[in-house]
C-alpha positions as a printed NumPy array, in Angstrom:
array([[225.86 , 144.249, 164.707],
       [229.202, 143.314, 164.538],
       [231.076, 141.262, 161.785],
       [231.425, 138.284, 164.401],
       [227.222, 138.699, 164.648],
       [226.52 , 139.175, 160.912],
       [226.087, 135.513, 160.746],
       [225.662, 134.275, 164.029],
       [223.631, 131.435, 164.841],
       [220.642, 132.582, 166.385],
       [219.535, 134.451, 163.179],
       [217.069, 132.644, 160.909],
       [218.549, 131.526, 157.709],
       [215.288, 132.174, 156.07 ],
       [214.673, 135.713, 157.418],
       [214.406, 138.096, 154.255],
       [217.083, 140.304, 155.68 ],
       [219.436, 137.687, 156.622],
       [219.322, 136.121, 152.847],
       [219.827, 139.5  , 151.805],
       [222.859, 140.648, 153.529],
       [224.687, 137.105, 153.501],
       [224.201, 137.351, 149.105],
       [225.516, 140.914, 149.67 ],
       [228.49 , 140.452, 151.678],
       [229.001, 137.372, 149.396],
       [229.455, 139.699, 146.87 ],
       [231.412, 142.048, 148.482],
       [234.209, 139.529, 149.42 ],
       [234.289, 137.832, 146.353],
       [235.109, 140.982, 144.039],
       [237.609, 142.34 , 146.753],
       [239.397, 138.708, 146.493],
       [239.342, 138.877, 142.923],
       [240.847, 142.553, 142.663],
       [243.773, 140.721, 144.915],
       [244.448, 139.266, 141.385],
       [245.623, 136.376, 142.935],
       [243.976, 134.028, 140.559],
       [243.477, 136.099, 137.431],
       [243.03 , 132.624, 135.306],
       [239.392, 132.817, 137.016],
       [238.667, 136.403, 137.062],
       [235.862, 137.341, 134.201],
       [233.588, 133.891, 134.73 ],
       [234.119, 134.366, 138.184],
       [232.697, 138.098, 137.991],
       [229.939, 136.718, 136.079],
       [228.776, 134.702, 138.626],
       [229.084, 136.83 , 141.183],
       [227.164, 139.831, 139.914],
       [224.327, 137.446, 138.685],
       [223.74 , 136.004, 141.836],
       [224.446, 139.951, 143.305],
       [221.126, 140.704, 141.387],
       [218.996, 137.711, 142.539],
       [219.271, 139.629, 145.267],
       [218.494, 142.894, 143.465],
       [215.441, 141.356, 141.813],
       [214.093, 139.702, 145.45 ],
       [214.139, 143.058, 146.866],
       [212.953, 145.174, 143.777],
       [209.88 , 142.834, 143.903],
       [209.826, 143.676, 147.561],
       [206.705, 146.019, 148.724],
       [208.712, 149.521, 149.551],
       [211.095, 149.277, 152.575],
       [210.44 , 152.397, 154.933],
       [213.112, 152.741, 157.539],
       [212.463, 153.016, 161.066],
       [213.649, 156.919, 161.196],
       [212.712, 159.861, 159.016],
       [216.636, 161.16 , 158.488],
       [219.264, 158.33 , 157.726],
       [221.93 , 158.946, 160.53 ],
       [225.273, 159.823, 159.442],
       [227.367, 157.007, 158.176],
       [230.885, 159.17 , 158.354],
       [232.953, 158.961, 155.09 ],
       [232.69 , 156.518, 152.662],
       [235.865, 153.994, 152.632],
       [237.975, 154.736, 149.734],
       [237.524, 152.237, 146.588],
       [240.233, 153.942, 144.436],
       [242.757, 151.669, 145.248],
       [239.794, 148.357, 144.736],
       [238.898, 150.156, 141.014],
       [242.945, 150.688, 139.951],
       [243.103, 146.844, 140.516],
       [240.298, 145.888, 139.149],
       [241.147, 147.855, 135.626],
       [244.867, 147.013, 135.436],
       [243.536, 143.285, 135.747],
       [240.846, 143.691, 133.404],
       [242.261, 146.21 , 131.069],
       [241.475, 144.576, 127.467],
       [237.942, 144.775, 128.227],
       [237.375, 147.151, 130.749],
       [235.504, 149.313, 128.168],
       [232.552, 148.495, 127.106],
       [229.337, 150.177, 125.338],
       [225.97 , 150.854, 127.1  ],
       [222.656, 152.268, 126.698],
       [221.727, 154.008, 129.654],
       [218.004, 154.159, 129.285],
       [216.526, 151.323, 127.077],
       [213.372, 153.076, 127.265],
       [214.345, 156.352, 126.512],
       [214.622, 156.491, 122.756],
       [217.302, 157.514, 120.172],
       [219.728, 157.293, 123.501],
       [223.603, 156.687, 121.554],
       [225.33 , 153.774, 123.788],
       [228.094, 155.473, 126.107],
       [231.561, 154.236, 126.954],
       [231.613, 152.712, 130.563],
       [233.909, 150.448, 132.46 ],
       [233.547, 147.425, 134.195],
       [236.545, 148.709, 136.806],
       [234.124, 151.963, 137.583],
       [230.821, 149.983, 137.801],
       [232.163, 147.12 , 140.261],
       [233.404, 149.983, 142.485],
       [230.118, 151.935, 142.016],
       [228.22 , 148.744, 143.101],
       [229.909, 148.041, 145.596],
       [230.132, 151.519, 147.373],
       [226.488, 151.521, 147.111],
       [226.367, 147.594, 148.873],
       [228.863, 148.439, 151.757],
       [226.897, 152.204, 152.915],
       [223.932, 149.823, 153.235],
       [225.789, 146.979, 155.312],
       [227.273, 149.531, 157.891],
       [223.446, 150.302, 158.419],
       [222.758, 146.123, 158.828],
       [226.337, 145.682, 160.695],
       [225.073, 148.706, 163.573],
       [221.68 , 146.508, 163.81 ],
       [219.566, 149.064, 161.78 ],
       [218.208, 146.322, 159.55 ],
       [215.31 , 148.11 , 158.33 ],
       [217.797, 151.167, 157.098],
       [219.845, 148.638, 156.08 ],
       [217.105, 147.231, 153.575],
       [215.41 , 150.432, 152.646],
       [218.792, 151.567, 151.547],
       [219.599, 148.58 , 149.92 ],
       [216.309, 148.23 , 147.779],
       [216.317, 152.368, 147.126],
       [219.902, 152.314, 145.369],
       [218.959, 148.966, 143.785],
       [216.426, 150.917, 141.539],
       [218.23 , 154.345, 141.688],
       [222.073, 153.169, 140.619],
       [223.216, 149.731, 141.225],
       [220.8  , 147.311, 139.839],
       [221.06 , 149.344, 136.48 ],
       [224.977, 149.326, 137.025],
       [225.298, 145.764, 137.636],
       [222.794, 144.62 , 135.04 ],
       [225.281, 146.045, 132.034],
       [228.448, 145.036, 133.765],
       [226.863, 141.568, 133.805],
       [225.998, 142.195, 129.876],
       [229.217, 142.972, 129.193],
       [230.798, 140.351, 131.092],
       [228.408, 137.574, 129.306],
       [229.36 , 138.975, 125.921],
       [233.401, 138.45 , 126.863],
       [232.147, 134.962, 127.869],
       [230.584, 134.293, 125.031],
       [232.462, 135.654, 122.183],
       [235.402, 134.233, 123.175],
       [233.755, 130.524, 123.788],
       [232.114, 130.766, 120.653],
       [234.817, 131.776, 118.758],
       [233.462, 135.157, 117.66 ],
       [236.778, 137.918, 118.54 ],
       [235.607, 141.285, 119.181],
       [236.466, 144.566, 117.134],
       [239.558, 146.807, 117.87 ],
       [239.593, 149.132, 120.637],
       [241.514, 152.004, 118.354],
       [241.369, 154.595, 121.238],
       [238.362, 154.307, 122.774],
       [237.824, 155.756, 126.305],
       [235.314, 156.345, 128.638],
       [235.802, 160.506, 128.711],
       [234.601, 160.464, 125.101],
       [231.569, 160.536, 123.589],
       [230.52 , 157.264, 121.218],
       [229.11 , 157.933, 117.712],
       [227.507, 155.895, 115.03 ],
       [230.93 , 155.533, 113.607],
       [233.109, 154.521, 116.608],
       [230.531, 151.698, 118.019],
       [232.521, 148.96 , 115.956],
       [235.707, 149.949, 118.484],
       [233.343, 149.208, 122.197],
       [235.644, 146.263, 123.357],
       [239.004, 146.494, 122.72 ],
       [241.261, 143.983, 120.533],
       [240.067, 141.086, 122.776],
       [241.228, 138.01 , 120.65 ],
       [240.5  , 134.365, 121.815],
       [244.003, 133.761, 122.218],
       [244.859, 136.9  , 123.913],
       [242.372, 136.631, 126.766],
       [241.334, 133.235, 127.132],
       [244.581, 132.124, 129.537],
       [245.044, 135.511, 131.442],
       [241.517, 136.134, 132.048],
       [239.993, 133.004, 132.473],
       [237.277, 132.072, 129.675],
       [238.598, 129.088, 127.138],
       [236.439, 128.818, 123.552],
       [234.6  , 126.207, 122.553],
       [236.604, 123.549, 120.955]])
């Protein structure tokens, strides 16, 4: 299935997989367009939108029965495109919140939150997306979903559910008025203690990142 096919006529708007892929490569073009940077006054409620309506999409097919593809062995895909250049754009744009805190495992307990970035899960995400819609854009639609559903609970539904807590919590402390703590060093090749969680967000004042990344407080 070509690109010219993806959404051609004769496919049935309501058809599971159709929805599906169409909320998927939704995604996919709107976080390439943003890493353009093009309109960075739009950038973090834009993301926010974008990744929420990425996991209606994760939570229609993790409510799915289980997908089983049409062939026992998942034919080769070839290499992965490259996302390093997608990632270096997204953090340069993004860099005074990139980093954020997360608990990997809510259910596991005592689990210390671990430095991530919003640059490395967007990329992550999206590699995950795009292997799945070379299956849907070759016709394999059943590979296509099994693959889709399968990373949803194995990496990106878990990836994009914090990036889209992080991204609410920019949105909201700077529209409430509430600036967050000081980055002081923070990265994500260290390890987070009780004593550096204060520093998870970088020095992101109202006034520092309300114009350049788009989110205005409450006035």
């Amino acid at each position: 299935m070509s690109d010219a096919t993806l959404h051609a006529t004769h496919q049935n708007p309501d058809d599971f997989a159709v929805q599906i892929a169409d909320q998927i490569e939704s995604f996919l073009v709107a976080v390439t367009e943003v890493a353009k940077g093009d309109e960075p006054d739009s950038a973090v409620p834009f993301l926010l939108l974008e990744v929420s309506q990425l996991l209606l999409a994760g939570g229609r097919l993790g409510a799915h029965e289980d997908i089983v593809p049409d062939e026992r062995y998942e034919p080769d895909m070839g290499p992965e495109a490259d996302v390093d250049e997608l990632r270096e754009n997204l953090a340069r744009m993004l860099e005074p919140i990139d980093v954020y805190s997360e608990v990997f495992d809510p259910y596991e307990p005592r689990k210390a939150p671990v430095p991530a970035r919003i640059s490395d899960d967007l990329t992550d995400v999206i590699t995950d997306l795009r292997h799945g819609m070379a299956h849907y854009r070759a016709g394999r639609t059943t590979e296509a979903l099994w693959w889709w559903q399968f990373s949803y609970f194995s990496n990106w539904g878990t990836t994009a559910s914090a990036t889209l807590r992080a991204l609410q919590s920019v949105v909201a402390h700077v529209r409430l008025n509430q600036p967050l703590a000081e980055l002081d060093g923070l990265d994500t090749d260290q390890g987070m203690g009780d004593d550096t969680l204060e520093f998870e967000a970088g020095q992101v004042m109202a006034e520092e990142i309300g114009t350049p990344l788009g989110v205005r407080p409450v006035t």
